[in-house]
Amino acid sequence: MRAGKPFFIFCLVTGLVTSCAPRQTPAGQEPVFPANRLADAGSRYLRQYAHSPVDWYPWGEEASSRARAENKLMIISIGYAACHWCHVMGRETFSDTAVARLMNERFVSVKVDREARPDLDQFFMQAALMTTGEAGWPLNIIALPSGEPVYGGTYLPKDKWTALLSRMDQLYREHPADMQQLAQDISQGIRRTDAAGSGSPVVKPGAAAAHSMATGILALTDTVYGGLRGTQKFPMPGVWEFMLEYETLTGDPQVRQSLLLTLDQMLAGGIYDHVGGGFMRYTTDPAWRVPHFEKMLADNAQLASLYARAWQRTREPRYRDAALEILSFVRRELADAGHGYYTSLDAESDETEGGYYLWTEKEIVKATGNENTVFKDLYEITPFGNWSGEKGKNLLYRSEPPEVVAGRYDWAPDKFQAMTAFYRDKLRQTREKDRTPPAADDKVVTAWQALMVSAWTDAYRAIGTDSLRVAALDAAGYLRRYLQQPDGGLFRMRGQGMASGQGFADDYAYTIQAWIGLYQITFEEAWLYRADSLMQYTIAHFSDPETGGFYYTGDQQAAAAPVRLRETADHVLPGASAVLARNLLDLGTLLYRPAYVTQAHQMLRQVHAEMVAEPVYYHAWGRLALRTEWPLYEVAVVGPASHTLARELDQTLRPGLYLLGGNTPGRLPLLADKLQPGTTWIYVCRDHTCQRPVRTVAEAWTQLQSGK
């Protein structure tokens, strides 16, 4: 779409000809506007708008100062690089010069990357829910010059967007006092919502609370396709981590059935990339077959951990294979040369959503070099296509287990598995060679990098391949090298070769969690003391004296945020508060810090009512409750064979079991006087009181199972 004459006149009148005028372009092509304030942003999402006709600002004082000086409402548009509907609105609406003229004349427009500024996203998302009941991205906010929101919504087509802007501008000019009152009411409502779960810590969530949570989740579970019931399906790995740990501790057969159904159905569906590995973000159908095609690092990191730990619990090879395939995808498509991990892959390729993942039957036959009826039957490939969005196109998914299809064609299971793996790899090679891959958002977010450290660590503990341990240490090295500040704090992200932004509570929570996990696979105590140092930093800068918990934003960021919120609830990602509480319990146990343990219990008590009422949104708190109500064990393995025996202990999943030890004297109180040269002993301890040492893992498990 060409820039219209009125837009050029607006630029001329305002003296912005240099910055507003599009460069001359050949007929039929889109105009290219000169680079704006977003051109050097570390976020790829912001850089996508660097040549927009809209006069975009990044979030900051420059934008708000102009809004106040000119008494204009602000447009705050929030999204992320892999967001399909963000791209659609960007092309249809924000690239239209008539729309841009309206936005530039009457508003000050701000672009925000939700992954770089999750605090703003959290605040404005609550505003959207209060004003329109809509949540999602792109998140479009209309705010006063002060930044206080008066409206929030998601995607709007161009005509509705311009009508909304005209109406809001009119209301502000004709009824400014009413708009001020509305903004005040919304901000106060957000503060009241944020106060939930911060009451007096008088109720201790006992085992009954965990049972209630499991029962509540079961009541919400789809008994046919697994997962949580609904027309849209998100994997919600944290929910199933809670159910996995609950089932491990209780042996509940209903929970086990629901858990395994969910794991199997997700793995069979179109939400899983059967060609290249890794999960899409969510599906728009209950059977997991119709995904939105963006792939998020944080989702896949959590799912790799979940499937690895499911293998640890069940010894079902398909779960081990899934974990390894997810990690292989992440390493191949989301890693840079220095072991940093990018946040996402776009849903689109060549402006077509999902095109990278869809196949005609002829393309599959050509790529594999074989008509292979069995393979096509397994993945429901037909000449007419199984993809509703485009005739003749197929997305690989399964309705039947592989062993059923193999039996129908009289294939031996091992040969069938080898055949399908061979052809899937052929398709992957063809896809990489002949198609334009979805673009990666090349920023590295500290919290998500830490989740990848934990994913590699969990996979190593479950599967035991040494390369997984090396990958965990490599990812941790990147985080320490590029994302840690000289004063010991953390940056939020790294992009364009530079670290930027103060870390938020989830950056600290997930990194502390990762360091605790690394200690348990290395027995290098430095990781525990690094975790403790970060915890001390978090306490110093994020503590909320009113509740005894933590704010989501640190004191260094408080002035730049509309409201200093907490993050009590869990969503697709575990909330920072719940993870920090569990970190306090873990560090308090391993380092013998009683004050940490007390604080963890205090934080847990404050969310008792919410855990029982909304278990899906308090799943990480549920995992903490399991650790406070079932026995915690510290298992010290000391001596020359410590790593070998620790690996053997990890063949069985046991939530609430801490591994510590090594073959050198350490500083940890629990290891004092336990190392005996030339001999390896296992000490099973509880509350820092140890049973008699034993020499074998079998003897240690006997002591663990005795519950003493």
Tab-separated table of C-alpha atoms in Angstrom, residues 243-668:
chain	number	residue	atom	x	y	z
A	243	MET	CA	-0.037	-34.707	38.670
A	244	LEU	CA	3.105	-36.746	37.920
A	245	GLU	CA	4.566	-36.000	41.333
A	246	TYR	CA	1.244	-36.546	43.087
A	247	GLU	CA	0.792	-39.927	41.392
A	248	THR	CA	4.363	-40.926	42.219
A	249	LEU	CA	3.785	-40.202	45.905
A	250	THR	CA	0.261	-41.630	46.184
A	251	GLY	CA	-0.053	-44.236	43.439
A	252	ASP	CA	-3.505	-42.847	42.572
A	253	PRO	CA	-4.697	-44.911	39.534
A	254	GLN	CA	-7.110	-42.237	38.218
A	255	VAL	CA	-4.394	-39.612	38.211
A	256	ARG	CA	-2.020	-41.994	36.471
A	257	GLN	CA	-4.583	-42.796	33.783
A	258	SER	CA	-5.305	-39.114	33.155
A	259	LEU	CA	-1.611	-38.221	33.093
A	260	LEU	CA	-0.603	-40.935	30.635
A	261	LEU	CA	-3.612	-40.241	28.403
A	262	THR	CA	-2.561	-36.585	28.210
A	263	LEU	CA	1.079	-37.356	27.501
A	264	ASP	CA	0.170	-39.869	24.782
A	265	GLN	CA	-2.502	-37.762	23.087
A	266	MET	CA	-0.298	-34.671	22.941
A	267	LEU	CA	2.500	-36.754	21.479
A	268	ALA	CA	0.183	-38.254	18.863
A	269	GLY	CA	-1.459	-34.987	17.831
A	270	GLY	CA	-0.638	-32.307	15.316
A	271	ILE	CA	0.552	-30.075	18.146
A	272	TYR	CA	3.712	-32.198	18.079
A	273	ASP	CA	6.039	-31.835	15.112
A	274	HIS	CA	6.472	-35.482	14.105
A	275	VAL	CA	9.059	-34.530	11.495
A	276	GLY	CA	11.399	-32.260	13.430
A	277	GLY	CA	10.428	-32.659	17.069
A	278	GLY	CA	9.122	-30.040	19.451
A	279	PHE	CA	5.646	-28.818	20.340
A	280	MET	CA	3.563	-25.974	18.946
A	281	ARG	CA	2.096	-23.572	21.467
A	282	TYR	CA	-1.561	-24.676	21.429
A	283	THR	CA	-4.357	-26.125	19.314
A	284	THR	CA	-7.774	-24.790	18.355
A	285	ASP	CA	-9.473	-28.183	18.674
A	286	PRO	CA	-9.892	-30.630	21.574
A	287	ALA	CA	-8.040	-33.502	19.842
A	288	TRP	CA	-4.651	-31.694	19.674
A	289	ARG	CA	-4.718	-31.791	15.835
A	290	VAL	CA	-5.106	-28.170	14.691
A	291	PRO	CA	-2.264	-26.106	16.093
A	292	HIS	CA	-1.277	-22.515	15.893
A	293	PHE	CA	2.192	-23.153	14.628
A	294	GLU	CA	4.449	-20.967	16.738
A	295	LYS	CA	7.004	-22.914	18.765
A	296	MET	CA	8.035	-21.396	22.087
A	297	LEU	CA	11.286	-22.210	23.876
A	298	ALA	CA	9.704	-22.040	27.327
A	299	ASP	CA	6.993	-24.543	26.397
A	300	ASN	CA	9.465	-26.996	24.933
A	301	ALA	CA	11.904	-26.695	27.826
A	302	GLN	CA	9.138	-27.593	30.274
A	303	LEU	CA	7.809	-30.400	28.085
A	304	ALA	CA	11.284	-31.910	27.715
A	305	SER	CA	11.499	-32.017	31.518
A	306	LEU	CA	8.001	-33.488	31.809
A	307	TYR	CA	8.568	-36.286	29.305
A	308	ALA	CA	12.011	-37.094	30.724
A	309	ARG	CA	10.577	-37.376	34.221
A	310	ALA	CA	7.633	-39.423	32.904
A	311	TRP	CA	10.219	-41.859	31.502
A	312	GLN	CA	11.913	-41.842	34.898
A	313	ARG	CA	8.593	-42.822	36.484
A	314	THR	CA	7.201	-45.286	33.910
A	315	ARG	CA	10.186	-46.516	31.832
A	316	GLU	CA	8.005	-46.173	28.735
A	317	PRO	CA	10.511	-45.643	25.871
A	318	ARG	CA	8.200	-43.287	23.980
A	319	TYR	CA	8.566	-40.691	26.731
A	320	ARG	CA	12.354	-40.891	26.697
A	321	ASP	CA	12.330	-40.593	22.909
A	322	ALA	CA	10.006	-37.581	23.067
A	323	ALA	CA	12.268	-35.782	25.530
A	324	LEU	CA	15.314	-36.389	23.358
A	325	GLU	CA	13.503	-35.302	20.183
A	326	ILE	CA	12.378	-32.054	21.834
A	327	LEU	CA	15.907	-31.309	22.994
A	328	SER	CA	17.300	-32.179	19.567
A	329	PHE	CA	14.864	-29.719	17.964
A	330	VAL	CA	15.827	-26.971	20.413
A	331	ARG	CA	19.552	-27.510	19.851
A	332	ARG	CA	19.126	-27.627	16.063
A	333	GLU	CA	16.681	-24.738	15.508
A	334	LEU	CA	16.846	-22.441	18.530
A	335	ALA	CA	20.480	-22.474	19.674
A	336	ASP	CA	23.218	-20.047	18.781
A	337	ALA	CA	26.886	-20.981	18.600
A	338	GLY	CA	27.474	-19.952	22.203
A	339	HIS	CA	24.732	-22.184	23.677
A	340	GLY	CA	22.209	-19.403	24.110
A	341	TYR	CA	18.616	-20.342	23.252
A	342	TYR	CA	16.278	-18.156	21.212
A	343	THR	CA	12.773	-17.580	22.481
A	344	SER	CA	10.611	-18.821	19.613
A	345	LEU	CA	9.966	-19.729	16.002
A	346	ASP	CA	7.300	-17.859	14.050
A	347	ALA	CA	4.021	-19.505	13.158
A	348	GLU	CA	4.469	-18.195	9.623
A	349	SER	CA	6.843	-19.017	6.822
A	350	ASP	CA	6.665	-16.818	3.711
A	351	GLU	CA	3.622	-15.153	5.346
A	352	THR	CA	1.748	-18.477	5.395
A	353	GLU	CA	0.824	-19.866	8.775
A	354	GLY	CA	1.965	-23.459	9.137
A	355	GLY	CA	3.155	-23.838	5.552
A	356	TYR	CA	6.505	-25.185	6.698
A	357	TYR	CA	4.821	-28.171	8.364
A	358	LEU	CA	2.179	-29.203	5.778
A	359	TRP	CA	2.579	-31.799	3.009
A	360	THR	CA	0.757	-33.073	-0.029
A	361	GLU	CA	0.745	-36.827	-0.436
A	362	LYS	CA	2.907	-36.467	-3.548
A	363	GLU	CA	5.498	-34.430	-1.614
A	364	ILE	CA	5.726	-37.167	1.006
A	365	VAL	CA	6.136	-39.890	-1.619
A	366	LYS	CA	8.826	-37.854	-3.402
A	367	ALA	CA	10.718	-37.041	-0.196
A	368	THR	CA	10.720	-40.611	1.096
A	369	GLY	CA	11.176	-42.246	-2.303
A	370	ASN	CA	8.479	-44.754	-1.431
A	371	GLU	CA	4.678	-45.069	-1.662
A	372	ASN	CA	4.821	-46.617	1.844
A	373	THR	CA	1.177	-47.284	2.617
A	374	VAL	CA	1.947	-48.153	6.220
A	375	PHE	CA	3.622	-44.811	6.932
A	376	LYS	CA	0.757	-42.893	5.335
A	377	ASP	CA	-1.758	-44.915	7.296
A	378	LEU	CA	0.041	-44.226	10.563
A	379	TYR	CA	0.001	-40.455	10.013
A	380	GLU	CA	-3.385	-40.307	8.220
A	381	ILE	CA	-1.956	-38.980	4.969
A	382	THR	CA	-4.469	-38.875	2.091
A	383	PRO	CA	-4.516	-37.459	-1.463
A	384	PHE	CA	-7.312	-35.099	-0.363
A	385	GLY	CA	-5.485	-33.905	2.741
A	386	ASN	CA	-6.327	-34.044	6.431
A	387	TRP	CA	-5.771	-30.326	7.053
A	388	SER	CA	-8.999	-28.370	7.099
A	389	GLY	CA	-7.325	-25.110	6.213
A	390	GLU	CA	-6.122	-26.112	2.730
A	391	LYS	CA	-7.346	-28.861	0.426
A	392	GLY	CA	-4.787	-31.518	-0.396
A	393	LYS	CA	-2.483	-30.583	2.500
A	394	ASN	CA	-1.638	-32.955	5.340
A	395	LEU	CA	-0.271	-32.431	8.831
A	396	LEU	CA	1.302	-35.484	10.407
A	397	TYR	CA	-0.639	-36.804	13.406
A	398	ARG	CA	-1.783	-40.197	14.698
A	399	SER	CA	-5.173	-41.500	15.807
A	400	GLU	CA	-3.899	-44.979	16.621
A	401	PRO	CA	-0.853	-46.136	18.572
A	402	PRO	CA	2.037	-47.246	16.360
A	403	GLU	CA	1.833	-50.828	17.632
A	404	VAL	CA	-1.788	-51.105	16.427
A	405	VAL	CA	-0.876	-49.971	12.912
A	406	ALA	CA	2.213	-52.203	12.904
A	407	GLY	CA	0.066	-55.176	13.900
A	408	ARG	CA	-2.446	-54.467	11.142
A	409	TYR	CA	0.336	-54.780	8.565
A	410	ASP	CA	2.145	-57.563	10.387
A	411	TRP	CA	5.288	-55.506	11.031
A	412	ALA	CA	7.624	-56.384	13.875
A	413	PRO	CA	7.587	-53.478	16.381
A	414	ASP	CA	11.311	-52.750	16.220
A	415	LYS	CA	11.382	-52.764	12.412
A	416	PHE	CA	8.260	-50.605	12.292
A	417	GLN	CA	9.821	-48.052	14.633
A	418	ALA	CA	13.030	-47.971	12.575
A	419	MET	CA	11.058	-47.532	9.350
A	420	THR	CA	8.974	-44.640	10.628
A	421	ALA	CA	12.026	-42.916	12.110
A	422	PHE	CA	13.848	-43.268	8.771
A	423	TYR	CA	11.023	-41.698	6.762
A	424	ARG	CA	10.414	-38.904	9.260
A	425	ASP	CA	14.101	-38.024	8.990
A	426	LYS	CA	13.806	-37.989	5.196
A	427	LEU	CA	10.951	-35.512	5.481
A	428	ARG	CA	12.958	-33.358	7.867
A	429	GLN	CA	15.918	-33.234	5.490
A	430	THR	CA	13.644	-32.316	2.587
A	431	ARG	CA	11.916	-29.622	4.631
A	432	GLU	CA	15.184	-28.034	5.682
A	433	LYS	CA	16.562	-28.166	2.146
A	434	ASP	CA	13.577	-27.006	0.094
A	435	ARG	CA	11.509	-24.730	2.331
A	436	THR	CA	11.976	-21.367	3.961
A	437	PRO	CA	12.055	-22.024	7.701
A	438	PRO	CA	10.066	-19.912	10.148
A	439	ALA	CA	12.126	-17.047	11.510
A	440	ALA	CA	13.551	-17.331	15.012
A	441	ASP	CA	13.208	-14.565	17.574
A	442	ASP	CA	16.910	-14.273	18.274
A	443	LYS	CA	16.790	-12.686	21.700
A	444	VAL	CA	17.806	-14.801	24.697
A	445	VAL	CA	15.581	-14.304	27.750
A	446	THR	CA	17.301	-15.103	31.040
A	447	ALA	CA	14.343	-16.949	32.585
A	448	TRP	CA	13.911	-19.143	29.529
A	449	GLN	CA	17.633	-19.836	29.224
A	450	ALA	CA	17.463	-21.027	32.837
A	451	LEU	CA	14.505	-23.267	31.971
A	452	MET	CA	16.694	-24.881	29.315
A	453	VAL	CA	19.430	-25.499	31.888
A	454	SER	CA	16.797	-27.298	33.977
A	455	ALA	CA	15.511	-29.213	30.942
A	456	TRP	CA	18.977	-30.564	30.160
A	457	THR	CA	19.513	-31.322	33.859
A	458	ASP	CA	16.202	-33.175	34.231
A	459	ALA	CA	16.905	-35.140	31.057
A	460	TYR	CA	20.342	-36.111	32.327
A	461	ARG	CA	18.956	-37.273	35.670
A	462	ALA	CA	16.308	-39.367	33.920
A	463	ILE	CA	18.189	-40.673	30.890
A	464	GLY	CA	21.815	-40.508	31.957
A	465	THR	CA	23.523	-39.695	28.649
A	466	ASP	CA	26.588	-37.612	29.463
A	467	SER	CA	26.040	-35.245	26.526
A	468	LEU	CA	22.912	-34.021	28.324
A	469	ARG	CA	24.987	-33.066	31.340
A	470	VAL	CA	27.461	-31.224	29.101
A	471	ALA	CA	24.594	-29.341	27.431
A	472	ALA	CA	23.265	-28.251	30.839
A	473	LEU	CA	26.659	-26.858	31.802
A	474	ASP	CA	27.080	-25.136	28.429
A	475	ALA	CA	23.699	-23.411	28.762
A	476	ALA	CA	24.566	-22.375	32.310
A	477	GLY	CA	27.894	-21.000	31.125
A	478	TYR	CA	26.118	-18.786	28.597
A	479	LEU	CA	23.812	-17.438	31.283
A	480	ARG	CA	26.667	-16.608	33.631
A	481	ARG	CA	28.816	-15.129	30.867
A	482	TYR	CA	26.268	-12.918	29.111
A	483	LEU	CA	23.251	-12.424	31.382
A	484	GLN	CA	24.703	-11.801	34.831
A	485	GLN	CA	25.500	-8.258	35.913
A	486	PRO	CA	28.729	-7.230	37.676
A	487	ASP	CA	26.853	-6.644	40.947
A	488	GLY	CA	25.530	-10.228	40.910
A	489	GLY	CA	22.103	-9.358	39.535
A	490	LEU	CA	20.643	-10.554	36.254
A	491	PHE	CA	19.779	-8.874	32.972
A	492	ARG	CA	16.404	-9.668	31.441
A	493	MET	CA	17.625	-10.529	27.968
A	494	ARG	CA	20.336	-10.413	25.352
A	495	GLY	CA	19.728	-9.326	21.780
A	496	GLN	CA	21.787	-7.841	18.981
A	497	GLY	CA	24.903	-8.853	20.915
A	498	MET	CA	24.022	-6.796	23.998
A	499	ALA	CA	22.416	-7.603	27.340
A	500	SER	CA	19.680	-5.232	28.470
A	501	GLY	CA	16.955	-4.666	31.025
A	502	GLN	CA	16.871	-5.476	34.721
A	503	GLY	CA	15.878	-9.048	35.483
A	504	PHE	CA	12.415	-9.799	36.842
A	505	ALA	CA	11.488	-12.217	39.600
A	506	ASP	CA	11.094	-15.126	37.166
A	507	ASP	CA	14.638	-14.577	35.875
A	508	TYR	CA	15.915	-15.017	39.416
A	509	ALA	CA	13.506	-17.820	40.343
A	510	TYR	CA	14.283	-20.012	37.337
A	511	THR	CA	18.027	-19.346	37.511
A	512	ILE	CA	18.194	-20.250	41.200
A	513	GLN	CA	16.225	-23.397	40.390
A	514	ALA	CA	18.669	-24.236	37.600
A	515	TRP	CA	21.729	-23.765	39.834
A	516	ILE	CA	20.214	-26.054	42.507
A	517	GLY	CA	19.622	-28.691	39.835
A	518	LEU	CA	23.163	-28.373	38.507
A	519	TYR	CA	24.586	-29.060	41.944
A	520	GLN	CA	22.703	-32.340	42.077
A	521	ILE	CA	24.218	-33.610	38.811
A	522	THR	CA	27.752	-32.303	39.412
A	523	PHE	CA	28.195	-32.241	43.222
A	524	GLU	CA	30.056	-28.959	42.678
A	525	GLU	CA	29.056	-26.894	45.691
A	526	ALA	CA	29.771	-23.628	43.867
A	527	TRP	CA	26.389	-24.008	42.152
A	528	LEU	CA	24.572	-24.061	45.485
A	529	TYR	CA	26.419	-21.008	46.748
A	530	ARG	CA	25.698	-19.194	43.470
A	531	ALA	CA	22.036	-20.048	43.970
A	532	ASP	CA	22.186	-18.753	47.532
A	533	SER	CA	23.854	-15.534	46.381
A	534	LEU	CA	21.050	-14.949	43.861
A	535	MET	CA	18.470	-15.697	46.541
A	536	GLN	CA	20.058	-13.094	48.812
A	537	TYR	CA	19.974	-10.616	45.925
A	538	THR	CA	16.300	-11.422	45.334
A	539	ILE	CA	15.476	-10.934	48.996
A	540	ALA	CA	17.293	-7.591	48.996
A	541	HIS	CA	15.607	-6.202	45.864
A	542	PHE	CA	12.256	-7.985	45.424
A	543	SER	CA	10.934	-8.592	48.942
A	544	ASP	CA	7.407	-7.523	49.768
A	545	PRO	CA	7.355	-6.712	53.497
A	546	GLU	CA	3.552	-6.648	53.506
A	547	THR	CA	3.204	-10.343	52.622
A	548	GLY	CA	6.616	-11.846	53.324
A	549	GLY	CA	6.779	-12.818	49.659
A	550	PHE	CA	8.146	-11.135	46.549
A	551	TYR	CA	7.208	-8.515	43.995
A	552	TYR	CA	7.568	-9.399	40.326
A	553	THR	CA	9.576	-6.219	39.696
A	554	GLY	CA	12.699	-5.330	41.639
A	555	ASP	CA	13.212	-2.043	43.420
A	556	GLN	CA	15.436	-0.868	40.532
A	557	GLN	CA	12.447	-1.199	38.155
A	558	ALA	CA	9.654	0.075	40.390
A	559	ALA	CA	9.715	3.658	39.107
A	560	ALA	CA	9.409	2.534	35.474
A	561	ALA	CA	6.350	0.289	36.026
A	562	PRO	CA	2.731	1.514	36.301
A	563	VAL	CA	2.109	-0.641	39.386
A	564	ARG	CA	4.530	-2.870	41.265
A	565	LEU	CA	2.739	-6.209	40.981
A	566	ARG	CA	3.331	-9.623	42.454
A	567	GLU	CA	3.055	-12.859	40.472
A	568	THR	CA	1.171	-15.247	42.718
A	569	ALA	CA	-0.742	-17.411	40.239
A	570	ASP	CA	0.755	-19.958	37.857
A	571	HIS	CA	-0.097	-20.076	34.176
A	572	VAL	CA	1.622	-21.879	31.285
A	573	LEU	CA	4.810	-20.974	33.126
A	574	PRO	CA	5.078	-21.458	36.891
A	575	GLY	CA	4.697	-18.166	38.720
A	576	ALA	CA	7.849	-16.568	40.077
A	577	SER	CA	6.529	-16.533	43.651
A	578	ALA	CA	5.851	-20.277	43.741
A	579	VAL	CA	9.263	-21.117	42.278
A	580	LEU	CA	11.017	-18.765	44.682
A	581	ALA	CA	9.182	-20.382	47.594
A	582	ARG	CA	10.319	-23.825	46.461
A	583	ASN	CA	13.853	-22.520	46.023
A	584	LEU	CA	13.762	-21.285	49.614
A	585	LEU	CA	12.729	-24.747	50.771
A	586	ASP	CA	15.421	-26.436	48.652
A	587	LEU	CA	18.237	-24.108	49.695
A	588	GLY	CA	17.072	-24.120	53.281
A	589	THR	CA	17.264	-27.907	53.300
A	590	LEU	CA	20.568	-28.303	51.459
A	591	LEU	CA	22.419	-25.402	53.127
A	592	TYR	CA	20.623	-25.711	56.457
A	593	ARG	CA	19.040	-22.256	56.419
A	594	PRO	CA	16.020	-22.615	58.763
A	595	ALA	CA	14.818	-19.069	58.004
A	596	TYR	CA	14.447	-19.987	54.323
A	597	VAL	CA	12.313	-23.010	55.187
A	598	THR	CA	10.121	-20.924	57.473
A	599	GLN	CA	9.577	-18.311	54.764
A	600	ALA	CA	8.665	-20.992	52.202
A	601	HIS	CA	6.021	-22.399	54.539
A	602	GLN	CA	4.700	-18.909	55.256
A	603	MET	CA	4.325	-18.113	51.558
A	604	LEU	CA	2.551	-21.423	50.948
A	605	ARG	CA	0.032	-20.820	53.736
A	606	GLN	CA	-1.048	-17.546	52.158
A	607	VAL	CA	-2.341	-19.218	48.979
A	608	HIS	CA	-4.161	-22.145	50.602
A	609	ALA	CA	-7.635	-20.973	49.565
A	610	GLU	CA	-6.587	-20.217	45.975
A	611	MET	CA	-4.855	-23.600	45.597
A	612	VAL	CA	-8.019	-25.471	46.485
A	613	ALA	CA	-10.351	-23.195	44.506
A	614	GLU	CA	-8.245	-22.918	41.312
A	615	PRO	CA	-5.768	-25.817	41.199
A	616	VAL	CA	-4.933	-25.311	37.512
A	617	TYR	CA	-3.579	-21.840	38.310
A	618	TYR	CA	-1.648	-22.900	41.413
A	619	HIS	CA	0.095	-26.020	40.123
A	620	ALA	CA	3.595	-24.926	41.166
A	621	TRP	CA	2.294	-24.198	44.655
A	622	GLY	CA	0.839	-27.704	44.609
A	623	ARG	CA	4.283	-29.140	43.945
A	624	LEU	CA	5.576	-27.186	46.912
A	625	ALA	CA	2.729	-28.541	49.061
A	626	LEU	CA	3.764	-32.085	48.131
A	627	ARG	CA	7.251	-31.348	49.453
A	628	THR	CA	5.922	-30.013	52.729
A	629	GLU	CA	3.478	-32.860	53.408
A	630	TRP	CA	5.414	-35.911	52.216
A	631	PRO	CA	8.855	-36.746	53.634
A	632	LEU	CA	11.842	-34.842	52.298
A	633	TYR	CA	15.006	-36.881	52.060
A	634	GLU	CA	18.596	-35.746	51.739
A	635	VAL	CA	20.596	-38.599	50.206
A	636	ALA	CA	24.336	-38.099	50.530
A	637	VAL	CA	26.525	-40.225	48.269
A	638	VAL	CA	30.187	-39.825	49.224
A	639	GLY	CA	33.263	-41.536	47.891
A	640	PRO	CA	34.955	-42.443	44.603
A	641	ALA	CA	31.813	-44.042	43.105
A	642	SER	CA	29.502	-41.204	44.156
A	643	HIS	CA	28.502	-40.174	40.639
A	644	THR	CA	27.881	-43.756	39.527
A	645	LEU	CA	25.640	-44.509	42.499
A	646	ALA	CA	23.858	-41.158	42.164
A	647	ARG	CA	23.072	-42.046	38.558
A	648	GLU	CA	21.678	-45.377	39.722
A	649	LEU	CA	19.532	-43.664	42.368
A	650	ASP	CA	18.095	-41.390	39.700
A	651	GLN	CA	16.720	-44.342	37.751
A	652	THR	CA	13.628	-43.985	39.930
A	653	LEU	CA	11.617	-40.781	40.293
A	654	ARG	CA	11.122	-39.639	43.875
A	655	PRO	CA	9.855	-36.063	44.405
A	656	GLY	CA	11.377	-34.431	47.443
A	657	LEU	CA	14.653	-36.331	47.244
A	658	TYR	CA	17.804	-34.202	47.297
A	659	LEU	CA	21.069	-35.663	46.048
A	660	LEU	CA	24.334	-34.386	47.478
A	661	GLY	CA	27.831	-35.714	47.912
A	662	GLY	CA	31.008	-36.183	45.906
A	663	ASN	CA	34.528	-37.438	46.449
A	664	THR	CA	36.064	-34.366	48.076
A	665	PRO	CA	35.451	-32.774	51.462
A	666	GLY	CA	32.782	-30.117	51.185
A	667	ARG	CA	31.326	-27.230	53.151
A	668	LEU	CA	27.761	-28.535	53.342
